């Protein structure tokens, strides 16, 4: 079976080789772990954001940035586009922010291929029938404002049963260009996550997926940046899923429940919802974390379903335009 760590390593190698061009910084800890700073002490770049997002997806997706050529009254922003033929593995098996890395004073949400070795969380890997048993390296992306030190790398090495010198940690704050790009790059994953977690649909039936979401404006305030980046997907993300349905599957119902607008709490910028929840993610309706617009092509019947909509007014409100 494909290894998300070995596939992602191809992109990591490019980032290390072209670090100067990408406005990122590569360093090694005393235990040999490699740190790739993509926005803590460096500016990062659009290309670094593309590559970082591809690493999050285990190297199993095409990632690009497009500039809409729309000069009408519509609200157009540079956007991240994702295409994958391994939707369950690349999004839930790798990209999902499923590992809370907490060591001493350091805390970060961990995404990326190393999760598939450590199986964080285990139930996700049981549900999609995947784990990375091929890799002798561990690659993790960390959403953090500070760079990790030796004990963090050692912890990740121990959890993945690899030597620290075979650990690669990519770091970008939410309030950075790369951070903003990689969160918009979760547009497809937000849909597969909701399918599995909220709708209880077997995501291994999703054979291909694509999506596009605007890149949120960068805000130096981390909490406000978290709100804007989530809203980019919730109110601006468009997704396309190609599903091989089986007898008994109600794809029309899946499509109807999938967009963010189907959630009870829909209608306010994410920052406001987060504040009302006392900044506790676990108090927020899981159904909120979803793309704005969903198109599902049922490969078995040939039927097409479209639900949800891009909410320009809420995007403008969130982004303070």
Coordinates of C-alpha atoms in Angstrom, one line a residue:
X1 CA 0.0 0.0 0.0
X2 CA 1.1 3.6 -0.7
X3 CA 3.2 5.3 2.0
X4 CA 2.1 8.9 2.8
X5 CA 5.5 9.5 4.5
X6 CA 7.6 8.3 1.6
X7 CA 5.4 10.2 -0.9
X8 CA 5.5 13.4 1.2
X9 CA 9.3 13.1 1.5
X10 CA 9.7 13.9 -2.2
X11 CA 8.1 17.3 -1.6
X12 CA 10.1 17.8 1.7
X13 CA 13.3 17.3 -0.3
X14 CA 12.3 20.0 -2.7
X15 CA 11.6 22.4 0.1
X16 CA 15.0 21.7 1.7
X17 CA 16.8 22.1 -1.6
X18 CA 15.0 25.4 -2.5
X19 CA 14.6 26.9 1.0
X20 CA 16.2 30.2 0.0
X21 CA 13.9 30.6 -3.0
X22 CA 10.9 29.7 -0.9
X23 CA 11.7 32.1 1.9
X24 CA 11.8 29.3 4.4
X25 CA 14.5 28.2 6.8
X26 CA 15.9 24.7 7.4
X27 CA 17.7 23.7 10.6
X28 CA 18.7 20.6 12.6
X29 CA 18.2 20.0 16.3
X30 CA 21.0 18.4 18.4
X31 CA 19.2 15.0 18.1
X32 CA 19.3 15.2 14.3
X33 CA 15.6 16.1 13.7
X34 CA 15.0 18.5 10.8
X35 CA 13.0 21.6 11.4
X36 CA 11.5 23.5 8.4
X37 CA 10.3 26.9 9.5
X38 CA 7.6 28.1 7.0
X39 CA 6.4 31.2 8.9
X40 CA 7.6 31.6 12.5
X41 CA 10.8 33.5 11.9
X42 CA 10.5 33.8 8.1
X43 CA 8.1 35.3 5.6
X44 CA 7.3 32.1 3.6
X45 CA 5.9 32.3 0.1
X46 CA 3.0 31.3 -2.1
X47 CA 5.0 28.3 -3.4
X48 CA 6.0 27.3 0.1
X49 CA 2.3 27.2 1.0
X50 CA 1.6 25.0 -2.0
X51 CA 4.3 22.6 -1.0
X52 CA 3.5 22.6 2.7
X53 CA -0.2 21.8 1.8
X54 CA 1.0 18.9 -0.4
X55 CA 3.1 17.5 2.5
X56 CA 0.0 17.7 4.7
X57 CA -1.9 15.6 2.1
X58 CA 0.8 13.0 2.2
X59 CA 2.1 13.8 -1.3
X60 CA -1.1 12.3 -2.7
X61 CA -2.7 15.4 -4.2
X62 CA -2.0 18.1 -6.7
X63 CA -2.0 21.5 -5.1
X64 CA -2.0 24.8 -6.9
X65 CA -2.8 28.5 -6.4
X66 CA -5.0 30.3 -8.9
X67 CA -5.7 34.0 -9.2
X68 CA -9.4 34.4 -10.4
X69 CA -9.6 36.6 -13.4
X70 CA -13.0 37.9 -12.3
X71 CA -13.2 41.7 -12.4
X72 CA -16.9 41.9 -11.8
X73 CA -18.6 42.9 -8.5
X74 CA -18.0 39.3 -7.2
X75 CA -15.5 39.0 -4.4
X76 CA -12.4 37.2 -5.9
X77 CA -9.3 36.3 -4.0
X78 CA -6.2 34.1 -4.7
X79 CA -7.4 30.5 -4.1
X80 CA -6.0 27.1 -3.2
X81 CA -7.1 24.3 -5.5
X82 CA -6.8 20.6 -4.5
X83 CA -7.1 17.4 -6.6
X84 CA -6.7 13.9 -5.3
X85 CA -7.3 10.3 -6.4
X86 CA -6.7 9.1 -2.8
X87 CA -9.3 11.2 -0.9
X88 CA -9.7 9.1 2.3
X89 CA -6.0 8.5 2.8
X90 CA -4.7 11.9 1.8
X91 CA -7.3 13.9 3.8
X92 CA -8.2 11.8 6.8
X93 CA -5.2 9.5 6.8
X94 CA -2.8 12.4 6.6
X95 CA -4.0 16.0 6.4
X96 CA -6.5 16.0 9.3
X97 CA -5.3 17.9 12.3
X98 CA -5.7 14.8 14.4
X99 CA -2.6 14.9 16.7
X100 CA -2.4 17.3 19.6
X101 CA 1.3 17.6 20.2
X102 CA 1.8 18.7 23.8
X103 CA 5.3 18.5 25.3
X104 CA 6.3 20.7 28.2
X105 CA 5.3 24.3 27.3
X106 CA 5.0 23.4 23.6
X107 CA 1.6 22.8 22.0
X108 CA 0.6 22.4 18.4
X109 CA -2.0 20.8 16.2
X110 CA -0.2 18.2 14.2
X111 CA -1.2 17.2 10.7
X112 CA 0.4 15.1 8.0
X113 CA 1.9 11.7 7.3
X114 CA 3.5 10.9 10.7
X115 CA -0.1 10.5 12.0
X116 CA -0.5 7.4 9.8
X117 CA 2.4 5.7 11.7
X118 CA 1.4 6.8 15.2
X119 CA -2.3 6.3 14.3
X120 CA -3.5 9.5 15.8
X121 CA -6.4 9.0 16.3
X122 CA -6.6 5.2 16.0
X123 CA -10.3 5.1 15.2
X124 CA -9.8 7.2 12.0
X125 CA -7.4 4.6 10.6
X126 CA -9.7 1.7 11.5
X127 CA -12.5 3.5 9.7
X128 CA -10.6 4.1 6.5
X129 CA -8.6 0.9 6.7
X130 CA -5.1 2.4 6.4
X131 CA -1.8 2.8 8.2
X132 CA 1.7 3.6 6.9
X133 CA 3.7 0.5 7.6
X134 CA 6.3 1.1 4.9
X135 CA 8.0 4.3 6.1
X136 CA 11.2 4.5 8.2
X137 CA 10.8 8.3 8.4
X138 CA 8.1 10.5 10.1
X139 CA 6.9 13.8 8.7
X140 CA 4.6 16.1 10.6
X141 CA 3.3 19.6 10.0
X142 CA 2.7 21.7 13.1
X143 CA 0.4 24.7 13.4
X144 CA 2.4 26.7 16.0
X145 CA 3.8 30.2 16.7
X146 CA 7.2 28.8 18.0
X147 CA 9.6 26.2 16.7
X148 CA 9.8 22.8 18.4
X149 CA 12.9 21.8 20.3
X150 CA 14.6 18.4 21.0
X151 CA 12.1 17.0 23.4
X152 CA 9.2 17.6 21.0
X153 CA 11.1 15.8 18.1
X154 CA 12.0 13.0 20.5
X155 CA 8.3 12.6 21.5
X156 CA 7.2 12.4 17.9
X157 CA 10.1 9.9 17.1
X158 CA 9.1 7.7 20.1
X159 CA 5.4 7.7 19.0
X160 CA 6.4 6.7 15.5
X161 CA 9.1 4.3 16.6
X162 CA 11.8 6.0 14.4
X163 CA 15.1 7.6 15.2
X164 CA 14.9 11.4 15.8
X165 CA 17.2 12.0 12.8
X166 CA 14.5 10.6 10.6
X167 CA 11.9 13.1 11.9
X168 CA 11.0 16.1 9.8
X169 CA 8.8 18.9 11.3
X170 CA 7.3 21.6 9.2
X171 CA 6.0 24.6 11.2
X172 CA 3.7 27.5 10.2
X173 CA 1.6 29.8 12.4
X174 CA -2.1 30.3 11.6
X175 CA -1.2 34.0 11.2
X176 CA 1.3 33.5 8.3
X177 CA 1.0 33.3 4.6
X178 CA 1.8 29.5 4.5
X179 CA -0.6 29.0 7.5
X180 CA -3.4 30.7 5.7
X181 CA -2.8 28.7 2.5
X182 CA -2.6 25.3 4.2
X183 CA -5.9 25.9 6.1
X184 CA -7.8 26.8 2.8
X185 CA -6.1 23.7 1.4
X186 CA -8.3 21.7 3.8
X187 CA -11.4 22.4 1.7
X188 CA -11.7 18.8 0.5
X189 CA -10.8 17.3 3.9
X190 CA -13.5 19.4 5.7
X191 CA -16.0 17.5 3.5
X192 CA -14.6 14.0 4.0
X193 CA -14.3 14.7 7.7
X194 CA -18.0 15.7 8.0
X195 CA -19.0 12.6 5.8
X196 CA -17.2 10.3 8.3
X197 CA -17.7 12.0 11.6
X198 CA -21.1 13.7 11.3
X199 CA -23.0 11.8 8.6
X200 CA -21.3 8.4 9.2
X201 CA -20.8 7.7 5.5
X202 CA -18.1 5.3 4.4
X203 CA -15.5 7.7 2.9
X204 CA -13.6 4.9 1.2
X205 CA -16.4 5.0 -1.4
X206 CA -15.1 8.5 -2.4
X207 CA -12.8 7.6 -5.3
X208 CA -11.7 11.1 -6.5
X209 CA -12.1 14.6 -5.0
X210 CA -11.3 18.2 -5.9
X211 CA -11.9 21.5 -4.3
X212 CA -11.0 25.2 -4.3
X213 CA -11.1 27.8 -1.5
X214 CA -10.0 31.5 -1.2
X215 CA -6.9 32.2 0.8
X216 CA -7.9 34.3 3.8
X217 CA -6.2 37.6 4.4
X218 CA -3.4 37.3 6.9
X219 CA -4.1 38.6 10.4
X220 CA -1.3 38.9 13.0
X221 CA -3.8 38.2 15.7
X222 CA -3.8 34.3 16.0
X223 CA -7.4 33.9 17.1
X224 CA -8.7 36.3 14.5
X225 CA -6.6 34.5 11.9
X226 CA -8.1 31.2 13.0
X227 CA -11.6 32.7 12.4
X228 CA -10.8 34.1 9.0
X229 CA -9.0 31.0 7.7
X230 CA -11.9 28.7 8.8
X231 CA -14.4 31.0 7.2
X232 CA -12.5 30.9 3.9
X233 CA -13.6 27.2 3.7
X234 CA -17.0 27.4 5.4
X235 CA -18.3 30.3 3.3
X236 CA -16.0 30.2 0.2
X237 CA -15.0 26.6 -0.3
X238 CA -16.3 24.6 -3.3
X239 CA -15.8 20.8 -3.5
X240 CA -16.4 18.0 -5.9
X241 CA -16.7 14.3 -4.8
X242 CA -16.9 11.3 -7.1
X243 CA -18.6 8.5 -5.1
X244 CA -19.0 4.8 -5.9
X245 CA -22.3 4.2 -4.1
X246 CA -23.7 0.9 -3.1
X247 CA -27.3 -0.3 -2.6
X248 CA -28.9 1.4 0.3
X249 CA -26.7 4.6 0.1
X250 CA -28.7 7.8 0.0
X251 CA -26.3 10.1 -1.9
X252 CA -29.0 12.8 -2.1
X253 CA -29.2 12.9 1.7
X254 CA -25.4 12.9 2.1
X255 CA -25.2 15.9 -0.3
X256 CA -27.9 17.7 1.5
X257 CA -26.3 17.3 4.9
X258 CA -22.7 18.0 3.8
X259 CA -22.4 21.8 3.2
X260 CA -21.6 24.1 6.1
X261 CA -25.0 25.8 5.6
X262 CA -26.7 22.6 6.7
X263 CA -25.3 23.0 10.3
X264 CA -27.4 24.4 13.1
X265 CA -24.9 27.1 14.0
X266 CA -24.4 28.4 10.5
X267 CA -24.8 32.2 9.9
X268 CA -22.0 33.9 11.9
X269 CA -18.3 34.3 11.3
X270 CA -16.3 31.5 12.9
X271 CA -14.6 33.9 15.3
X272 CA -17.9 34.8 16.8
X273 CA -19.0 31.2 17.1
X274 CA -15.6 30.3 18.7
X275 CA -15.9 33.1 21.2
X276 CA -19.4 32.0 22.2
X277 CA -18.0 28.5 22.7
X278 CA -15.4 30.1 25.1
X279 CA -12.7 29.3 22.6
X280 CA -13.3 25.5 23.0
X281 CA -13.3 23.7 19.7
X282 CA -15.1 20.7 21.3
X283 CA -18.2 22.9 22.1
X284 CA -18.7 23.7 18.4
X285 CA -21.1 21.7 16.2
X286 CA -18.9 19.3 14.1
X287 CA -21.2 20.0 11.2
X288 CA -19.9 23.5 11.0
X289 CA -16.5 22.3 9.7
X290 CA -17.5 21.8 6.1
X291 CA -17.1 23.4 2.6
X292 CA -19.7 26.0 1.5
X293 CA -20.7 24.2 -1.7
X294 CA -20.7 20.5 -2.5
X295 CA -21.1 18.7 -5.8
X296 CA -21.3 14.9 -5.7
X297 CA -21.1 12.7 -8.8
X298 CA -22.5 9.2 -8.1
X299 CA -20.4 7.0 -10.2
X300 CA -22.8 4.0 -9.9
X301 CA -25.9 5.8 -11.1
X302 CA -24.4 8.7 -13.0
X303 CA -26.5 11.1 -11.0
X304 CA -25.2 14.6 -10.0
X305 CA -26.1 16.4 -6.8
X306 CA -25.3 20.0 -5.8
X307 CA -26.0 21.5 -2.4
X308 CA -24.8 24.6 -0.5
X309 CA -23.6 28.0 -1.8
X310 CA -20.7 30.4 -1.5
X311 CA -21.7 33.2 0.9
X312 CA -19.9 36.3 -0.2
X313 CA -21.6 38.5 2.4
X314 CA -20.3 36.4 5.3
X315 CA -16.9 36.2 3.7
X316 CA -16.7 40.0 3.5
X317 CA -18.0 40.3 7.1
X318 CA -15.4 37.8 8.4
X319 CA -12.5 39.4 6.4
X320 CA -13.5 42.9 7.6
X321 CA -14.1 44.3 4.1

